[in-house]
Amino acid sequence: MANELILIVEDNEKNRKLLRDVLQFKGYRTVESETAEEALRLAQESRPALILMDIQLPGMDGITALKQLRSDQRTKKIPVIAVTASAMTHNRETMLAEGFDGYQTKPISLKEFLEEVRKVLDLHQGTGEAS
């Protein structure tokens, strides 16, 4: 469907630009944050259809941010994909066990990344959280 709003939470400018450019090219709208703290505020304000959350962030990490999103009535149903440079197999299971809806490693594979975004969005359509 595209045109959904996706919140990109990534402290690395080049990674953030890559995600933004790829998503916008595919017709998604984006909003961005360099910190988890700002992302929590943006998630409440803009109610994105999906959040892409880097795990290693300055200040609050992505796992802590996810727990805060899940504890807030306004944001608890927004799907969140973990995006991390840690590609160990057990990390995927750990991230999914933490409550993430998907998992992508950096550097991202564009095809796999876009497939994961679409899959997670399709699974969560109709939750009433998409903008």
PDB file of N, CA, C and O in Angstrom, residues 66-112:
ATOM      1  N   LEU A  66      11.724   0.477  23.570  1.00  0.00           N
ATOM      2  CA  LEU A  66      10.628  -0.417  23.205  1.00  0.00           C
ATOM      3  C   LEU A  66       9.746  -0.692  24.425  1.00  0.00           C
ATOM      4  O   LEU A  66       8.514  -0.659  24.326  1.00  0.00           O
ATOM      5  N   LYS A  67      10.366  -0.943  25.561  1.00  0.00           N
ATOM      6  CA  LYS A  67       9.597  -1.221  26.783  1.00  0.00           C
ATOM      7  C   LYS A  67       8.719  -0.018  27.152  1.00  0.00           C
ATOM      8  O   LYS A  67       7.574  -0.194  27.570  1.00  0.00           O
ATOM      9  N   GLN A  68       9.247   1.182  26.957  1.00  0.00           N
ATOM     10  CA  GLN A  68       8.447   2.382  27.246  1.00  0.00           C
ATOM     11  C   GLN A  68       7.307   2.547  26.249  1.00  0.00           C
ATOM     12  O   GLN A  68       6.199   2.925  26.615  1.00  0.00           O
ATOM     13  N   LEU A  69       7.585   2.246  24.978  1.00  0.00           N
ATOM     14  CA  LEU A  69       6.522   2.305  23.964  1.00  0.00           C
ATOM     15  C   LEU A  69       5.403   1.329  24.318  1.00  0.00           C
ATOM     16  O   LEU A  69       4.220   1.652  24.213  1.00  0.00           O
ATOM     17  N   ARG A  70       5.772   0.116  24.727  1.00  0.00           N
ATOM     18  CA  ARG A  70       4.787  -0.922  25.041  1.00  0.00           C
ATOM     19  C   ARG A  70       3.991  -0.625  26.314  1.00  0.00           C
ATOM     20  O   ARG A  70       2.882  -1.114  26.478  1.00  0.00           O
ATOM     21  N   SER A  71       4.553   0.189  27.196  1.00  0.00           N
ATOM     22  CA  SER A  71       3.858   0.499  28.443  1.00  0.00           C
ATOM     23  C   SER A  71       2.920   1.706  28.309  1.00  0.00           C
ATOM     24  O   SER A  71       2.181   2.019  29.235  1.00  0.00           O
ATOM     25  N   ASP A  72       2.935   2.364  27.163  1.00  0.00           N
ATOM     26  CA  ASP A  72       2.116   3.559  26.931  1.00  0.00           C
ATOM     27  C   ASP A  72       0.915   3.178  26.052  1.00  0.00           C
ATOM     28  O   ASP A  72       1.087   2.639  24.958  1.00  0.00           O
ATOM     29  N   GLN A  73      -0.284   3.459  26.545  1.00  0.00           N
ATOM     30  CA  GLN A  73      -1.509   3.131  25.799  1.00  0.00           C
ATOM     31  C   GLN A  73      -1.509   3.710  24.385  1.00  0.00           C
ATOM     32  O   GLN A  73      -2.032   3.096  23.461  1.00  0.00           O
ATOM     33  N   ARG A  74      -0.903   4.875  24.223  1.00  0.00           N
ATOM     34  CA  ARG A  74      -0.918   5.549  22.913  1.00  0.00           C
ATOM     35  C   ARG A  74      -0.003   4.886  21.900  1.00  0.00           C
ATOM     36  O   ARG A  74      -0.194   5.050  20.692  1.00  0.00           O
ATOM     37  N   THR A  75       1.017   4.170  22.368  1.00  0.00           N
ATOM     38  CA  THR A  75       2.027   3.643  21.438  1.00  0.00           C
ATOM     39  C   THR A  75       2.219   2.130  21.523  1.00  0.00           C
ATOM     40  O   THR A  75       2.996   1.575  20.761  1.00  0.00           O
ATOM     41  N   LYS A  76       1.520   1.460  22.423  1.00  0.00           N
ATOM     42  CA  LYS A  76       1.824   0.054  22.674  1.00  0.00           C
ATOM     43  C   LYS A  76       1.567  -0.880  21.493  1.00  0.00           C
ATOM     44  O   LYS A  76       2.193  -1.922  21.396  1.00  0.00           O
ATOM     45  N   LYS A  77       0.689  -0.494  20.571  1.00  0.00           N
ATOM     46  CA  LYS A  77       0.387  -1.371  19.441  1.00  0.00           C
ATOM     47  C   LYS A  77       1.180  -1.048  18.178  1.00  0.00           C
ATOM     48  O   LYS A  77       1.039  -1.726  17.171  1.00  0.00           O
ATOM     49  N   ILE A  78       2.007  -0.013  18.222  1.00  0.00           N
ATOM     50  CA  ILE A  78       2.803   0.337  17.042  1.00  0.00           C
ATOM     51  C   ILE A  78       3.891  -0.729  16.862  1.00  0.00           C
ATOM     52  O   ILE A  78       4.670  -0.971  17.776  1.00  0.00           O
ATOM     53  N   PRO A  79       3.943  -1.379  15.703  1.00  0.00           N
ATOM     54  CA  PRO A  79       4.993  -2.384  15.498  1.00  0.00           C
ATOM     55  C   PRO A  79       6.376  -1.734  15.422  1.00  0.00           C
ATOM     56  O   PRO A  79       6.519  -0.622  14.917  1.00  0.00           O
ATOM     57  N   VAL A  80       7.365  -2.456  15.953  1.00  0.00           N
ATOM     58  CA  VAL A  80       8.733  -1.942  16.006  1.00  0.00           C
ATOM     59  C   VAL A  80       9.691  -3.009  15.467  1.00  0.00           C
ATOM     60  O   VAL A  80       9.678  -4.147  15.930  1.00  0.00           O
ATOM     61  N   ILE A  81      10.507  -2.623  14.490  1.00  0.00           N
ATOM     62  CA  ILE A  81      11.548  -3.500  13.952  1.00  0.00           C
ATOM     63  C   ILE A  81      12.882  -3.057  14.523  1.00  0.00           C
ATOM     64  O   ILE A  81      13.239  -1.881  14.437  1.00  0.00           O
ATOM     65  N   ALA A  82      13.611  -4.000  15.128  1.00  0.00           N
ATOM     66  CA  ALA A  82      14.960  -3.724  15.625  1.00  0.00           C
ATOM     67  C   ALA A  82      15.909  -3.662  14.434  1.00  0.00           C
ATOM     68  O   ALA A  82      15.869  -4.530  13.556  1.00  0.00           O
ATOM     69  N   VAL A  83      16.754  -2.649  14.406  1.00  0.00           N
ATOM     70  CA  VAL A  83      17.778  -2.516  13.372  1.00  0.00           C
ATOM     71  C   VAL A  83      19.107  -2.420  14.102  1.00  0.00           C
ATOM     72  O   VAL A  83      19.340  -1.471  14.851  1.00  0.00           O
ATOM     73  N   THR A  84      19.970  -3.422  13.900  1.00  0.00           N
ATOM     74  CA  THR A  84      21.189  -3.477  14.700  1.00  0.00           C
ATOM     75  C   THR A  84      22.389  -3.969  13.899  1.00  0.00           C
ATOM     76  O   THR A  84      22.229  -4.724  12.945  1.00  0.00           O
ATOM     77  N   ALA A  85      23.559  -3.538  14.317  1.00  0.00           N
ATOM     78  CA  ALA A  85      24.800  -3.986  13.674  1.00  0.00           C
ATOM     79  C   ALA A  85      25.218  -5.355  14.186  1.00  0.00           C
ATOM     80  O   ALA A  85      26.118  -5.976  13.638  1.00  0.00           O
ATOM     81  N   SER A  86      24.550  -5.853  15.206  1.00  0.00           N
ATOM     82  CA  SER A  86      24.887  -7.149  15.777  1.00  0.00           C
ATOM     83  C   SER A  86      24.168  -8.244  15.002  1.00  0.00           C
ATOM     84  O   SER A  86      22.956  -8.389  15.091  1.00  0.00           O
ATOM     85  N   ALA A  87      24.923  -9.036  14.243  1.00  0.00           N
ATOM     86  CA  ALA A  87      24.325 -10.025  13.346  1.00  0.00           C
ATOM     87  C   ALA A  87      24.375 -11.451  13.887  1.00  0.00           C
ATOM     88  O   ALA A  87      24.145 -12.399  13.152  1.00  0.00           O
ATOM     89  N   MET A  88      24.687 -11.626  15.157  1.00  0.00           N
ATOM     90  CA  MET A  88      24.744 -12.968  15.732  1.00  0.00           C
ATOM     91  C   MET A  88      23.353 -13.593  15.713  1.00  0.00           C
ATOM     92  O   MET A  88      22.353 -12.927  15.981  1.00  0.00           O
ATOM     93  N   THR A  89      23.268 -14.875  15.409  1.00  0.00           N
ATOM     94  CA  THR A  89      21.986 -15.565  15.295  1.00  0.00           C
ATOM     95  C   THR A  89      21.166 -15.451  16.574  1.00  0.00           C
ATOM     96  O   THR A  89      19.966 -15.206  16.520  1.00  0.00           O
ATOM     97  N   HIS A  90      21.796 -15.614  17.724  1.00  0.00           N
ATOM     98  CA  HIS A  90      21.033 -15.560  18.977  1.00  0.00           C
ATOM     99  C   HIS A  90      20.460 -14.172  19.236  1.00  0.00           C
ATOM    100  O   HIS A  90      19.496 -14.026  19.974  1.00  0.00           O
ATOM    101  N   ASN A  91      21.038 -13.141  18.621  1.00  0.00           N
ATOM    102  CA  ASN A  91      20.514 -11.791  18.825  1.00  0.00           C
ATOM    103  C   ASN A  91      19.131 -11.624  18.214  1.00  0.00           C
ATOM    104  O   ASN A  91      18.309 -10.904  18.743  1.00  0.00           O
ATOM    105  N   ARG A  92      18.879 -12.292  17.083  1.00  0.00           N
ATOM    106  CA  ARG A  92      17.550 -12.235  16.471  1.00  0.00           C
ATOM    107  C   ARG A  92      16.505 -12.767  17.447  1.00  0.00           C
ATOM    108  O   ARG A  92      15.488 -12.128  17.698  1.00  0.00           O
ATOM    109  N   GLU A  93      16.778 -13.940  18.018  1.00  0.00           N
ATOM    110  CA  GLU A  93      15.830 -14.523  18.967  1.00  0.00           C
ATOM    111  C   GLU A  93      15.674 -13.622  20.193  1.00  0.00           C
ATOM    112  O   GLU A  93      14.573 -13.452  20.713  1.00  0.00           O
ATOM    113  N   THR A  94      16.785 -13.057  20.659  1.00  0.00           N
ATOM    114  CA  THR A  94      16.743 -12.168  21.822  1.00  0.00           C
ATOM    115  C   THR A  94      15.885 -10.949  21.534  1.00  0.00           C
ATOM    116  O   THR A  94      15.037 -10.573  22.356  1.00  0.00           O
ATOM    117  N   MET A  95      16.066 -10.335  20.378  1.00  0.00           N
ATOM    118  CA  MET A  95      15.305  -9.130  20.039  1.00  0.00           C
ATOM    119  C   MET A  95      13.811  -9.452  19.898  1.00  0.00           C
ATOM    120  O   MET A  95      12.961  -8.695  20.373  1.00  0.00           O
ATOM    121  N   LEU A  96      13.495 -10.571  19.270  1.00  0.00           N
ATOM    122  CA  LEU A  96      12.088 -10.948  19.124  1.00  0.00           C
ATOM    123  C   LEU A  96      11.493 -11.280  20.490  1.00  0.00           C
ATOM    124  O   LEU A  96      10.341 -10.931  20.778  1.00  0.00           O
ATOM    125  N   ALA A  97      12.278 -11.907  21.367  1.00  0.00           N
ATOM    126  CA  ALA A  97      11.812 -12.221  22.720  1.00  0.00           C
ATOM    127  C   ALA A  97      11.584 -10.944  23.538  1.00  0.00           C
ATOM    128  O   ALA A  97      10.718 -10.913  24.415  1.00  0.00           O
ATOM    129  N   GLU A  98      12.343  -9.902  23.250  1.00  0.00           N
ATOM    130  CA  GLU A  98      12.165  -8.613  23.934  1.00  0.00           C
ATOM    131  C   GLU A  98      10.853  -7.943  23.528  1.00  0.00           C
ATOM    132  O   GLU A  98      10.397  -7.017  24.187  1.00  0.00           O
ATOM    133  N   GLY A  99      10.260  -8.389  22.419  1.00  0.00           N
ATOM    134  CA  GLY A  99       8.988  -7.826  21.990  1.00  0.00           C
ATOM    135  C   GLY A  99       9.030  -7.086  20.672  1.00  0.00           C
ATOM    136  O   GLY A  99       8.019  -6.515  20.243  1.00  0.00           O
ATOM    137  N   PHE A 100      10.189  -7.086  20.001  1.00  0.00           N
ATOM    138  CA  PHE A 100      10.248  -6.457  18.680  1.00  0.00           C
ATOM    139  C   PHE A 100       9.434  -7.289  17.694  1.00  0.00           C
ATOM    140  O   PHE A 100       9.324  -8.505  17.819  1.00  0.00           O
ATOM    141  N   ASP A 101       8.875  -6.626  16.704  1.00  0.00           N
ATOM    142  CA  ASP A 101       8.044  -7.304  15.705  1.00  0.00           C
ATOM    143  C   ASP A 101       8.853  -7.804  14.523  1.00  0.00           C
ATOM    144  O   ASP A 101       8.345  -8.573  13.707  1.00  0.00           O
ATOM    145  N   GLY A 102      10.096  -7.372  14.417  1.00  0.00           N
ATOM    146  CA  GLY A 102      10.971  -7.791  13.338  1.00  0.00           C
ATOM    147  C   GLY A 102      12.406  -7.451  13.691  1.00  0.00           C
ATOM    148  O   GLY A 102      12.671  -6.811  14.717  1.00  0.00           O
ATOM    149  N   TYR A 103      13.326  -7.864  12.831  1.00  0.00           N
ATOM    150  CA  TYR A 103      14.756  -7.720  13.123  1.00  0.00           C
ATOM    151  C   TYR A 103      15.514  -7.594  11.816  1.00  0.00           C
ATOM    152  O   TYR A 103      15.324  -8.406  10.900  1.00  0.00           O
ATOM    153  N   GLN A 104      16.335  -6.572  11.706  1.00  0.00           N
ATOM    154  CA  GLN A 104      17.188  -6.377  10.530  1.00  0.00           C
ATOM    155  C   GLN A 104      18.593  -6.050  10.997  1.00  0.00           C
ATOM    156  O   GLN A 104      18.777  -5.291  11.951  1.00  0.00           O
ATOM    157  N   THR A 105      19.583  -6.628  10.310  1.00  0.00           N
ATOM    158  CA  THR A 105      20.971  -6.340  10.654  1.00  0.00           C
ATOM    159  C   THR A 105      21.532  -5.287   9.709  1.00  0.00           C
ATOM    160  O   THR A 105      21.076  -5.137   8.578  1.00  0.00           O
ATOM    161  N   LYS A 106      22.516  -4.546  10.223  1.00  0.00           N
ATOM    162  CA  LYS A 106      23.247  -3.580   9.404  1.00  0.00           C
ATOM    163  C   LYS A 106      24.584  -4.205   9.033  1.00  0.00           C
ATOM    164  O   LYS A 106      25.159  -4.895   9.861  1.00  0.00           O
ATOM    165  N   PRO A 107      25.086  -3.969   7.836  1.00  0.00           N
ATOM    166  CA  PRO A 107      24.420  -3.181   6.790  1.00  0.00           C
ATOM    167  C   PRO A 107      23.184  -3.912   6.280  1.00  0.00           C
ATOM    168  O   PRO A 107      23.179  -5.143   6.205  1.00  0.00           O
ATOM    169  N   ILE A 108      22.149  -3.143   5.968  1.00  0.00           N
ATOM    170  CA  ILE A 108      20.898  -3.768   5.547  1.00  0.00           C
ATOM    171  C   ILE A 108      20.994  -4.278   4.114  1.00  0.00           C
ATOM    172  O   ILE A 108      21.701  -3.725   3.281  1.00  0.00           O
ATOM    173  N   SER A 109      20.270  -5.356   3.879  1.00  0.00           N
ATOM    174  CA  SER A 109      20.028  -5.841   2.523  1.00  0.00           C
ATOM    175  C   SER A 109      18.728  -5.157   2.099  1.00  0.00           C
ATOM    176  O   SER A 109      17.688  -5.363   2.737  1.00  0.00           O
ATOM    177  N   LEU A 110      18.768  -4.329   1.067  1.00  0.00           N
ATOM    178  CA  LEU A 110      17.597  -3.542   0.691  1.00  0.00           C
ATOM    179  C   LEU A 110      16.372  -4.411   0.433  1.00  0.00           C
ATOM    180  O   LEU A 110      15.278  -4.106   0.901  1.00  0.00           O
ATOM    181  N   LYS A 111      16.543  -5.497  -0.286  1.00  0.00           N
ATOM    182  CA  LYS A 111      15.415  -6.368  -0.614  1.00  0.00           C
ATOM    183  C   LYS A 111      14.817  -6.963   0.658  1.00  0.00           C
ATOM    184  O   LYS A 111      13.602  -6.894   0.875  1.00  0.00           O
ATOM    185  N   GLU A 112      15.651  -7.532   1.514  1.00  0.00           N
ATOM    186  CA  GLU A 112      15.158  -8.131   2.763  1.00  0.00           C
ATOM    187  C   GLU A 112      14.539  -7.072   3.674  1.00  0.00           C
ATOM    188  O   GLU A 112      13.517  -7.316   4.320  1.00  0.00           O
TER     189      GLU A 112
END
